[in-house]
């Protein structure tokens, strides 16, 4: 039967309406941005987790009451598209005045964002009337912004953004299910207790016909879990093997030590870390590595799992959507009394270093950098940090800000021992070694995992992949040294010379040369 003629025109009509709406939206946005006598500020970010957009809306409304001549537009972008969106905007010089710095390296930060160091010694004016009044802006952050500086300016030492929050990794648990399985809603405090809880859940499933999984997980979150568990076994090795005697073993240090034969995955501490990794995967659902974050959250909210290992950023979703009470505890790590893993443990790991979240910076193309800076001051004030903490159920990075009222357990544990290091080379330049590790990991995991087979496979691949990755690292280091050459020349010839700036850049260059020289001499003569 022949369709009516008007039906064939429907797609074109819909397309026309969409085009018209898009044209109106762009035109209205431009009109709003050009409103006479009013400054329009735009802030783009990926922070779409529960409570974050609402927190920004509240902060924006408060700021606009104080500054009626300023209009602020929030541009939230899904995290999967954010990196591409940001790079396109930065290159096209159409980026918002303030953006979140996600997946931004030092070279990109230095090219597209304004350094903030000049303002850090001055107090935040929006802390007036609080215990932070008169305190330098830098010192109002719990770690003095050291973690952001290491993330965005490890070579130059420049600071290109400030973080509003801190992430922690936690084990969330369904209080009702835990009580049904064990008769108590007290969570496990050590890895031995977590292992025993896994046995109790298995027995509960047999007894009741349930199909509960101990821990809901997915590919990305399992890596966070592994990289928290495994360092508990490399703590002593880190203390004894730090080349700079600063309790820090870098990815380059690990790679060169492996190529010299100073360690292998059969080394007792490393093998113990792999064994620990294998054991915890037995508590996860089959095929967890193929699952995504939403799959793991769904399984937990549908009460298919007793626990869920995730970052503090997910707690707001669990509170909002969970039809049951959720408890929070630190990840149960092996302690020194653990009969199987205790011999390599120094003690509980400190979270003082933190993991910075919601890092915001001012783009160089901002038409109103002074207003953007003022808004950053406002966002990082004690009062606004408290609003974000309460509304988003997340931990603020500002000194003295209370934890979310319903989740004090999310706060970082400040006391403890130095952390060890992960063994997957995830952050080594090039990524070849990390891929070799991940591609063979299936050999080690699961009830039928064979650690010896994994070690043979990965150690066969590593000599070649490590040399390729170290070669990439050496090239990157040379590029950074040359970039610092240009910055040093500018610092020496600028009309208003800053000796402190030249000293900082010279020190950064010297450190990079010190890292590169032995690498090139030994492996790439």
Short mmCIF file of C-alpha atoms in Angstrom, two decimals:
data_model
loop_
_atom_site.label_atom_id
_atom_site.label_comp_id
_atom_site.label_asym_id
_atom_site.label_seq_id
_atom_site.Cartn_x
_atom_site.Cartn_y
_atom_site.Cartn_z
CA UNK A 1 0.00 0.00 0.00
CA UNK A 2 1.31 3.38 -0.95
CA UNK A 3 2.17 5.64 2.03
CA UNK A 4 0.55 9.08 2.22
CA UNK A 5 2.78 11.73 0.68
CA UNK A 6 3.05 13.74 3.88
CA UNK A 7 4.72 10.82 5.69
CA UNK A 8 7.74 10.97 3.40
CA UNK A 9 8.29 14.61 4.36
CA UNK A 10 8.25 13.95 8.13
CA UNK A 11 12.05 13.29 8.42
CA UNK A 12 12.79 16.55 6.61
CA UNK A 13 10.36 18.41 8.85
CA UNK A 14 11.99 16.98 11.98
CA UNK A 15 15.45 17.86 10.64
CA UNK A 16 14.31 21.40 9.91
CA UNK A 17 12.87 21.81 13.41
CA UNK A 18 16.10 20.55 14.98
CA UNK A 19 18.15 22.94 12.86
CA UNK A 20 15.88 25.84 13.77
CA UNK A 21 16.12 25.01 17.47
CA UNK A 22 19.92 24.78 17.25
CA UNK A 23 20.12 28.12 15.48
CA UNK A 24 17.88 29.73 18.12
CA UNK A 25 19.90 28.18 20.97
CA UNK A 26 23.24 29.43 19.61
CA UNK A 27 21.83 32.86 18.84
CA UNK A 28 20.23 33.21 22.28
CA UNK A 29 23.46 32.10 23.97
CA UNK A 30 25.42 34.71 22.06
CA UNK A 31 22.86 37.38 22.95
CA UNK A 32 23.14 36.41 26.63
CA UNK A 33 26.94 36.50 26.44
CA UNK A 34 26.85 39.97 24.86
CA UNK A 35 24.30 41.49 27.23
CA UNK A 36 25.33 45.15 27.68
CA UNK A 37 26.86 45.99 31.03
CA UNK A 38 27.04 42.36 32.14
CA UNK A 39 29.99 39.98 32.27
CA UNK A 40 29.23 36.42 31.17
CA UNK A 41 31.44 33.68 32.56
CA UNK A 42 31.26 30.08 31.39
CA UNK A 43 32.49 27.04 33.29
CA UNK A 44 32.78 23.65 31.57
CA UNK A 45 33.33 20.39 33.43
CA UNK A 46 32.68 16.64 33.42
CA UNK A 47 31.34 16.44 36.99
CA UNK A 48 27.93 14.91 36.32
CA UNK A 49 27.89 12.71 39.43
CA UNK A 50 24.92 13.01 41.78
CA UNK A 51 24.79 16.38 43.50
CA UNK A 52 27.62 18.08 41.61
CA UNK A 53 25.60 20.04 39.05
CA UNK A 54 23.19 21.02 41.80
CA UNK A 55 26.11 22.22 43.93
CA UNK A 56 27.45 24.33 41.09
CA UNK A 57 23.96 25.80 40.57
CA UNK A 58 23.75 26.80 44.24
CA UNK A 59 27.24 28.34 44.16
CA UNK A 60 26.47 30.21 40.94
CA UNK A 61 23.22 31.58 42.37
CA UNK A 62 25.03 32.80 45.51
CA UNK A 63 27.81 34.43 43.50
CA UNK A 64 25.38 36.19 41.18
CA UNK A 65 23.57 37.64 44.21
CA UNK A 66 26.85 39.12 45.37
CA UNK A 67 27.77 40.23 41.84
CA UNK A 68 24.60 41.09 39.89
CA UNK A 69 26.71 42.33 37.00
CA UNK A 70 28.04 38.80 36.40
CA UNK A 71 26.18 35.96 34.71
CA UNK A 72 27.65 32.45 34.97
CA UNK A 73 26.75 29.58 32.68
CA UNK A 74 27.49 25.99 33.65
CA UNK A 75 28.38 23.60 30.79
CA UNK A 76 28.39 19.98 32.00
CA UNK A 77 29.80 17.47 29.49
CA UNK A 78 29.65 13.65 29.85
CA UNK A 79 33.04 12.33 30.89
CA UNK A 80 33.32 9.97 27.90
CA UNK A 81 33.15 12.93 25.54
CA UNK A 82 34.88 15.48 27.75
CA UNK A 83 38.49 14.95 26.67
CA UNK A 84 37.64 15.34 22.98
CA UNK A 85 35.30 18.27 23.70
CA UNK A 86 37.94 20.07 25.75
CA UNK A 87 40.76 19.58 23.28
CA UNK A 88 38.58 20.80 20.41
CA UNK A 89 37.56 23.91 22.36
CA UNK A 90 41.12 24.67 23.48
CA UNK A 91 42.61 24.33 19.99
CA UNK A 92 39.73 26.33 18.48
CA UNK A 93 40.11 29.05 21.15
CA UNK A 94 36.44 28.67 22.09
CA UNK A 95 36.93 27.07 25.50
CA UNK A 96 34.92 28.38 28.47
CA UNK A 97 36.61 30.80 30.88
CA UNK A 98 37.02 28.00 33.46
CA UNK A 99 37.26 24.32 32.66
CA UNK A 100 37.87 21.11 34.51
CA UNK A 101 41.37 19.77 33.92
CA UNK A 102 40.72 16.10 33.22
CA UNK A 103 43.26 14.10 31.19
CA UNK A 104 45.35 17.28 30.77
CA UNK A 105 49.13 16.95 30.81
CA UNK A 106 51.73 19.57 31.66
CA UNK A 107 52.35 20.60 28.07
CA UNK A 108 48.63 21.23 27.43
CA UNK A 109 48.18 22.97 30.77
CA UNK A 110 51.12 25.29 30.12
CA UNK A 111 49.92 26.18 26.65
CA UNK A 112 46.24 26.79 27.32
CA UNK A 113 45.85 27.70 31.01
CA UNK A 114 46.95 30.62 33.16
CA UNK A 115 49.44 29.88 35.97
CA UNK A 116 48.02 30.69 39.39
CA UNK A 117 51.20 30.82 41.49
CA UNK A 118 51.17 34.61 41.73
CA UNK A 119 47.91 34.51 43.69
CA UNK A 120 48.59 31.63 46.08
CA UNK A 121 50.34 33.68 48.76
CA UNK A 122 47.40 36.05 49.03
CA UNK A 123 44.39 35.22 51.22
CA UNK A 124 41.08 34.12 49.74
CA UNK A 125 38.78 37.13 50.28
CA UNK A 126 35.73 34.89 50.57
CA UNK A 127 37.12 33.27 53.72
CA UNK A 128 36.60 36.49 55.68
CA UNK A 129 34.90 35.78 58.99
CA UNK A 130 36.06 32.14 59.06
CA UNK A 131 39.09 30.50 60.73
CA UNK A 132 40.78 30.72 57.30
CA UNK A 133 40.61 34.52 57.17
CA UNK A 134 43.99 35.94 56.26
CA UNK A 135 45.45 32.50 55.48
CA UNK A 136 47.30 32.30 52.12
CA UNK A 137 45.08 30.72 49.50
CA UNK A 138 47.55 27.85 49.05
CA UNK A 139 47.35 26.91 52.72
CA UNK A 140 43.56 26.69 52.72
CA UNK A 141 43.85 23.41 50.78
CA UNK A 142 44.52 20.30 52.84
CA UNK A 143 47.72 19.39 50.96
CA UNK A 144 48.78 22.88 49.94
CA UNK A 145 47.86 21.96 46.33
CA UNK A 146 50.95 19.73 46.09
CA UNK A 147 48.99 16.89 44.49
CA UNK A 148 47.63 19.18 41.75
CA UNK A 149 51.09 20.62 41.13
CA UNK A 150 52.53 17.10 40.76
CA UNK A 151 49.71 16.19 38.39
CA UNK A 152 49.76 19.25 36.12
CA UNK A 153 53.24 20.75 36.57
CA UNK A 154 55.69 18.09 37.74
CA UNK A 155 58.53 19.52 35.63
CA UNK A 156 57.99 23.27 35.62
CA UNK A 157 56.49 23.38 39.11
CA UNK A 158 53.75 25.70 37.83
CA UNK A 159 50.24 25.45 39.24
CA UNK A 160 47.48 25.68 36.64
CA UNK A 161 44.42 24.75 38.66
CA UNK A 162 42.90 24.20 42.08
CA UNK A 163 40.96 21.17 43.25
CA UNK A 164 37.67 21.49 45.06
CA UNK A 165 37.52 17.91 46.33
CA UNK A 166 39.50 14.80 47.25
CA UNK A 167 38.71 11.23 46.22
CA UNK A 168 39.08 8.17 48.40
CA UNK A 169 38.50 4.50 47.61
CA UNK A 170 35.95 2.84 49.86
CA UNK A 171 34.05 -0.42 50.28
CA UNK A 172 30.31 0.28 50.33
CA UNK A 173 28.05 -2.41 51.71
CA UNK A 174 24.34 -3.21 51.89
CA UNK A 175 23.60 -3.22 55.62
CA UNK A 176 20.48 -5.36 55.20
CA UNK A 177 22.21 -8.07 53.13
CA UNK A 178 25.26 -8.12 55.39
CA UNK A 179 23.02 -8.60 58.42
CA UNK A 180 21.09 -11.38 56.66
CA UNK A 181 24.33 -13.23 55.83
CA UNK A 182 26.27 -12.75 59.06
CA UNK A 183 23.71 -11.67 61.67
CA UNK A 184 25.50 -8.32 62.01
CA UNK A 185 26.00 -5.22 59.89
CA UNK A 186 29.60 -4.78 61.05
CA UNK A 187 31.84 -4.74 57.93
CA UNK A 188 35.16 -6.59 57.60
CA UNK A 189 38.14 -4.63 58.91
CA UNK A 190 40.99 -6.78 57.54
CA UNK A 191 41.55 -8.80 54.42
CA UNK A 192 41.34 -12.01 56.43
CA UNK A 193 37.86 -10.96 57.57
CA UNK A 194 36.90 -10.07 54.00
CA UNK A 195 38.04 -13.51 52.85
CA UNK A 196 35.96 -15.12 55.63
CA UNK A 197 32.94 -13.03 54.61
CA UNK A 198 33.27 -14.40 51.08
CA UNK A 199 33.01 -17.93 52.51
CA UNK A 200 29.94 -16.91 54.55
CA UNK A 201 28.22 -15.51 51.47
CA UNK A 202 28.94 -18.72 49.55
CA UNK A 203 27.42 -20.77 52.39
CA UNK A 204 24.42 -18.42 52.51
CA UNK A 205 23.85 -18.93 48.77
CA UNK A 206 23.88 -22.72 49.20
CA UNK A 207 21.54 -22.54 52.18
CA UNK A 208 18.97 -20.14 50.70
CA UNK A 209 19.29 -20.57 46.95
CA UNK A 210 20.39 -16.93 46.59
CA UNK A 211 23.02 -15.91 44.04
CA UNK A 212 24.75 -13.10 45.84
CA UNK A 213 28.15 -11.85 44.69
CA UNK A 214 30.43 -10.60 47.48
CA UNK A 215 31.77 -7.53 45.62
CA UNK A 216 30.24 -5.80 42.58
CA UNK A 217 33.03 -4.60 40.30
CA UNK A 218 33.96 -3.70 36.74
CA UNK A 219 37.07 -3.28 34.61
CA UNK A 220 38.08 0.28 35.60
CA UNK A 221 37.19 -0.10 39.28
CA UNK A 222 38.98 -3.42 39.61
CA UNK A 223 42.19 -1.64 38.62
CA UNK A 224 41.65 0.87 41.43
CA UNK A 225 41.15 -2.06 43.80
CA UNK A 226 44.23 -3.94 42.59
CA UNK A 227 46.35 -0.81 42.81
CA UNK A 228 45.34 -0.41 46.44
CA UNK A 229 45.79 -4.03 47.47
CA UNK A 230 49.08 -4.79 45.72
CA UNK A 231 51.01 -1.83 47.23
CA UNK A 232 50.35 -3.32 50.67
CA UNK A 233 52.76 -6.06 49.61
CA UNK A 234 55.42 -3.76 48.13
CA UNK A 235 55.67 -1.36 51.08
CA UNK A 236 58.93 -2.80 52.43
CA UNK A 237 60.39 -3.09 48.95
CA UNK A 238 59.64 0.62 48.33
CA UNK A 239 61.36 1.67 51.54
CA UNK A 240 64.44 -0.44 50.84
CA UNK A 241 64.71 0.22 47.10
CA UNK A 242 63.99 3.93 46.63
CA UNK A 243 66.92 5.19 44.47
CA UNK A 244 66.56 8.74 45.80
CA UNK A 245 66.00 7.55 49.38
CA UNK A 246 62.71 9.49 49.43
CA UNK A 247 60.45 6.43 49.86
CA UNK A 248 59.28 6.88 46.28
CA UNK A 249 59.86 4.38 43.47
CA UNK A 250 58.92 5.83 40.09
CA UNK A 251 57.81 3.90 37.03
CA UNK A 252 61.21 4.57 35.49
CA UNK A 253 62.94 3.24 38.60
CA UNK A 254 60.87 0.04 38.46
CA UNK A 255 61.49 -0.46 34.75
CA UNK A 256 65.25 0.00 34.93
CA UNK A 257 65.49 -2.20 38.03
CA UNK A 258 63.63 -4.98 36.20
CA UNK A 259 65.95 -4.75 33.17
CA UNK A 260 68.96 -4.94 35.50
CA UNK A 261 67.52 -8.11 37.05
CA UNK A 262 66.99 -6.55 40.49
CA UNK A 263 63.42 -7.88 40.74
CA UNK A 264 60.94 -10.04 38.89
CA UNK A 265 57.32 -11.05 39.35
CA UNK A 266 58.64 -14.17 41.06
CA UNK A 267 60.24 -11.97 43.76
CA UNK A 268 58.33 -12.93 46.95
CA UNK A 269 56.76 -9.51 47.57
CA UNK A 270 55.63 -9.18 43.96
CA UNK A 271 54.33 -12.72 43.74
CA UNK A 272 52.45 -12.15 47.00
CA UNK A 273 50.83 -9.06 45.46
CA UNK A 274 49.73 -11.10 42.44
CA UNK A 275 48.36 -13.81 44.73
CA UNK A 276 46.41 -11.18 46.65
CA UNK A 277 45.05 -9.82 43.40
CA UNK A 278 43.97 -13.30 42.31
CA UNK A 279 42.29 -13.99 45.64
CA UNK A 280 40.16 -10.83 45.61
CA UNK A 281 38.92 -11.53 42.06
CA UNK A 282 37.28 -14.70 43.40
CA UNK A 283 34.92 -12.36 45.27
CA UNK A 284 33.86 -10.57 42.07
CA UNK A 285 31.33 -11.58 39.42
CA UNK A 286 32.53 -13.67 36.45
CA UNK A 287 33.63 -11.47 33.55
CA UNK A 288 34.03 -8.39 35.76
CA UNK A 289 36.83 -7.04 33.58
CA UNK A 290 34.37 -6.63 30.67
CA UNK A 291 31.84 -4.69 32.75
CA UNK A 292 31.53 -0.92 33.01
CA UNK A 293 30.83 1.33 35.99
CA UNK A 294 27.09 1.45 35.36
CA UNK A 295 26.93 -2.37 35.31
CA UNK A 296 28.58 -2.59 38.72
CA UNK A 297 26.36 0.11 40.24
CA UNK A 298 23.26 -1.58 38.83
CA UNK A 299 24.25 -4.95 40.33
CA UNK A 300 24.74 -3.36 43.74
CA UNK A 301 21.53 -1.32 43.66
CA UNK A 302 19.59 -4.39 42.53
CA UNK A 303 20.94 -6.17 45.64
CA UNK A 304 22.79 -8.76 43.58
CA UNK A 305 25.99 -7.98 45.50
CA UNK A 306 26.63 -7.43 49.19
CA UNK A 307 29.45 -4.92 48.66
CA UNK A 308 30.68 -2.46 46.04
CA UNK A 309 34.25 -1.19 45.87
CA UNK A 310 34.23 2.31 44.36
CA UNK A 311 35.42 5.85 44.80
CA UNK A 312 33.85 8.38 47.11
CA UNK A 313 32.40 10.07 44.02
CA UNK A 314 29.80 7.29 43.68
CA UNK A 315 28.34 7.54 47.17
CA UNK A 316 25.83 10.21 46.14
CA UNK A 317 24.34 7.82 43.56
CA UNK A 318 24.04 5.01 46.10
CA UNK A 319 22.28 7.29 48.57
CA UNK A 320 19.94 8.72 45.96
CA UNK A 321 18.96 5.48 44.19
CA UNK A 322 19.54 2.74 46.77
CA UNK A 323 16.34 1.31 48.35
CA UNK A 324 18.40 0.13 51.35
CA UNK A 325 20.89 1.65 53.83
CA UNK A 326 24.49 1.71 52.57
CA UNK A 327 27.42 1.52 54.98
CA UNK A 328 30.96 2.70 54.29
CA UNK A 329 34.31 1.30 55.36
CA UNK A 330 37.92 1.61 54.28
CA UNK A 331 39.17 -1.12 52.01
CA UNK A 332 40.17 -4.08 54.21
CA UNK A 333 43.87 -4.55 53.55
CA UNK A 334 46.13 -7.27 54.95
CA UNK A 335 47.55 -6.32 58.34
CA UNK A 336 50.82 -7.44 59.88
CA UNK A 337 49.07 -10.31 61.65
CA UNK A 338 47.73 -11.79 58.41
CA UNK A 339 49.17 -15.33 58.25
CA UNK A 340 49.47 -15.27 54.47
CA UNK A 341 50.27 -11.66 53.52
CA UNK A 342 51.41 -9.99 56.73
CA UNK A 343 55.15 -10.50 56.29
CA UNK A 344 55.39 -7.81 53.59
CA UNK A 345 53.15 -5.25 55.33
CA UNK A 346 54.53 -2.23 57.19
CA UNK A 347 51.14 -1.06 58.43
CA UNK A 348 47.96 0.75 57.47
CA UNK A 349 48.49 2.99 54.44
CA UNK A 350 48.12 6.75 54.82
CA UNK A 351 45.77 8.57 52.45
CA UNK A 352 47.29 11.97 53.26
CA UNK A 353 48.50 12.44 49.68
CA UNK A 354 44.91 12.17 48.50
CA UNK A 355 43.62 12.03 44.96
CA UNK A 356 42.60 15.50 43.75
CA UNK A 357 39.18 15.83 42.13
CA UNK A 358 37.25 18.66 40.50
CA UNK A 359 40.41 20.47 39.36
CA UNK A 360 39.48 23.77 37.72
CA UNK A 361 41.70 26.18 35.78
CA UNK A 362 41.38 29.48 33.90
CA UNK A 363 41.91 29.31 30.13
CA UNK A 364 44.26 31.78 28.47
CA UNK A 365 41.48 32.77 26.04
CA UNK A 366 39.15 33.91 28.84
CA UNK A 367 37.86 37.42 28.20
CA UNK A 368 37.48 38.03 31.93
CA UNK A 369 40.37 36.27 33.73
CA UNK A 370 40.04 38.54 36.78
CA UNK A 371 36.37 37.55 37.22
CA UNK A 372 37.23 33.89 36.62
CA UNK A 373 39.90 34.09 39.34
CA UNK A 374 37.41 35.69 41.71
CA UNK A 375 34.92 32.90 41.04
CA UNK A 376 37.62 30.28 41.71
CA UNK A 377 38.24 32.01 45.04
CA UNK A 378 34.53 31.84 45.74
CA UNK A 379 34.23 28.13 44.83
CA UNK A 380 37.19 27.25 47.07
CA UNK A 381 35.96 29.20 50.11
CA UNK A 382 35.07 27.35 53.31
CA UNK A 383 31.35 28.20 53.03
CA UNK A 384 30.92 27.01 49.43
CA UNK A 385 33.07 23.93 50.08
CA UNK A 386 30.66 23.01 52.87
CA UNK A 387 27.72 23.33 50.47
CA UNK A 388 29.44 21.07 47.92
CA UNK A 389 30.26 18.52 50.63
CA UNK A 390 26.68 18.42 51.87
CA UNK A 391 24.93 18.37 48.49
CA UNK A 392 27.29 16.04 46.60
CA UNK A 393 28.19 13.71 49.52
CA UNK A 394 31.87 14.15 48.68
CA UNK A 395 35.02 15.23 50.54
CA UNK A 396 36.08 18.87 50.21
CA UNK A 397 39.73 19.81 49.68
CA UNK A 398 39.44 22.89 51.90
CA UNK A 399 40.92 22.82 55.41
CA UNK A 400 38.37 22.36 58.18
CA UNK A 401 35.42 21.62 55.90
CA UNK A 402 33.27 18.97 57.56
CA UNK A 403 32.75 15.66 55.81
CA UNK A 404 29.26 14.94 54.47
CA UNK A 405 27.01 14.59 57.54
CA UNK A 406 25.94 11.09 56.55
CA UNK A 407 29.36 9.87 55.41
CA UNK A 408 32.26 10.80 57.70
CA UNK A 409 33.94 7.52 56.67
CA UNK A 410 34.69 9.03 53.24
CA UNK A 411 37.31 11.35 54.75
CA UNK A 412 40.93 10.33 54.01
CA UNK A 413 42.86 8.47 56.69
CA UNK A 414 45.77 10.79 57.44
CA UNK A 415 47.81 8.54 59.73
CA UNK A 416 49.68 5.48 58.52
CA UNK A 417 52.70 4.18 56.68
CA UNK A 418 54.12 5.07 53.29
CA UNK A 419 52.34 3.36 50.40
CA UNK A 420 53.99 0.75 48.22
CA UNK A 421 53.57 0.75 44.45
CA UNK A 422 51.52 -1.09 41.85
CA UNK A 423 53.17 -3.51 39.46
CA UNK A 424 51.19 -3.02 36.24
CA UNK A 425 53.22 -0.10 34.79
CA UNK A 426 49.96 1.69 34.05
CA UNK A 427 51.59 5.13 34.09
CA UNK A 428 54.75 4.27 32.17
CA UNK A 429 55.10 6.27 28.93
CA UNK A 430 54.17 4.43 25.75
CA UNK A 431 51.76 1.99 27.36
CA UNK A 432 53.32 -1.11 25.76
CA UNK A 433 54.26 -2.71 29.08
CA UNK A 434 50.90 -1.97 30.65
CA UNK A 435 49.13 -3.60 27.70
CA UNK A 436 51.38 -6.67 27.96
CA UNK A 437 50.52 -6.93 31.67
CA UNK A 438 46.77 -6.52 31.11
CA UNK A 439 46.68 -8.87 28.08
CA UNK A 440 48.16 -11.70 30.14
CA UNK A 441 46.41 -10.97 33.42
CA UNK A 442 43.63 -13.46 32.69
CA UNK A 443 46.19 -16.24 33.12
CA UNK A 444 46.60 -15.34 36.79
CA UNK A 445 43.06 -14.51 37.87
CA UNK A 446 40.07 -16.57 38.85
CA UNK A 447 39.77 -19.91 40.66
CA UNK A 448 41.85 -21.64 37.98
CA UNK A 449 44.44 -18.90 37.68
CA UNK A 450 48.03 -20.00 37.17
CA UNK A 451 50.51 -17.48 38.53
CA UNK A 452 53.49 -19.33 37.07
CA UNK A 453 51.97 -19.20 33.58
CA UNK A 454 51.28 -15.49 33.97
CA UNK A 455 54.82 -14.76 35.19
CA UNK A 456 56.37 -16.70 32.28
CA UNK A 457 54.20 -14.90 29.73
CA UNK A 458 54.62 -11.38 31.05
CA UNK A 459 58.34 -11.66 31.74
CA UNK A 460 58.91 -12.92 28.21
CA UNK A 461 57.29 -9.77 26.86
CA UNK A 462 58.65 -7.18 29.31
CA UNK A 463 62.29 -6.79 28.15
CA UNK A 464 61.11 -5.58 24.74
CA UNK A 465 58.11 -3.53 25.91
CA UNK A 466 60.06 -1.85 28.69
CA UNK A 467 62.82 -0.76 26.33
CA UNK A 468 60.26 0.67 23.92
CA UNK A 469 58.47 2.52 26.69
CA UNK A 470 61.70 3.82 28.19
CA UNK A 471 62.70 5.01 24.72
CA UNK A 472 59.44 6.95 24.53
CA UNK A 473 60.13 8.34 27.98
CA UNK A 474 63.63 9.49 26.98
CA UNK A 475 62.21 11.29 23.94
CA UNK A 476 59.60 12.98 26.12
CA UNK A 477 62.24 14.01 28.65
CA UNK A 478 64.37 15.55 25.90
CA UNK A 479 61.36 17.49 24.64
CA UNK A 480 60.66 18.78 28.15
CA UNK A 481 64.31 19.81 28.61
CA UNK A 482 64.16 21.82 25.38
CA UNK A 483 60.89 23.44 26.45
CA UNK A 484 62.49 24.43 29.74
CA UNK A 485 65.42 25.89 27.76
CA UNK A 486 63.00 28.28 26.08
CA UNK A 487 61.33 29.15 29.37
CA UNK A 488 64.71 29.81 31.01
CA UNK A 489 65.74 32.07 28.15
CA UNK A 490 62.52 34.03 28.48
CA UNK A 491 62.93 34.28 32.25
CA UNK A 492 66.44 35.72 31.79
CA UNK A 493 65.50 38.24 29.12
CA UNK A 494 62.10 39.47 30.33
CA UNK A 495 62.00 43.20 31.23
CA UNK A 496 61.00 42.42 34.82
CA UNK A 497 63.29 39.49 35.72
CA UNK A 498 62.11 37.15 38.45
CA UNK A 499 65.11 35.35 40.01
CA UNK A 500 62.85 32.93 41.88
CA UNK A 501 61.16 31.90 38.63
CA UNK A 502 64.51 31.29 36.92
CA UNK A 503 65.73 29.23 39.90
CA UNK A 504 62.60 27.09 39.88
CA UNK A 505 62.84 26.41 36.14
CA UNK A 506 66.58 25.69 36.35
CA UNK A 507 65.99 23.22 39.16
CA UNK A 508 63.23 21.51 37.20
CA UNK A 509 65.49 21.19 34.16
CA UNK A 510 68.35 19.83 36.27
CA UNK A 511 66.08 17.17 37.75
CA UNK A 512 64.85 16.11 34.31
CA UNK A 513 68.42 15.92 32.98
CA UNK A 514 69.40 13.85 36.02
CA UNK A 515 66.57 11.42 35.25
CA UNK A 516 67.36 11.17 31.56
CA UNK A 517 71.16 10.88 31.60
CA UNK A 518 71.55 7.46 33.28
CA UNK A 519 68.62 6.13 31.25
CA UNK A 520 70.27 7.07 27.95
CA UNK A 521 73.77 6.02 29.02
CA UNK A 522 72.72 2.58 30.21
CA UNK A 523 70.00 1.54 27.77
CA UNK A 524 70.34 3.81 24.71
CA UNK A 525 74.08 4.57 24.35
#
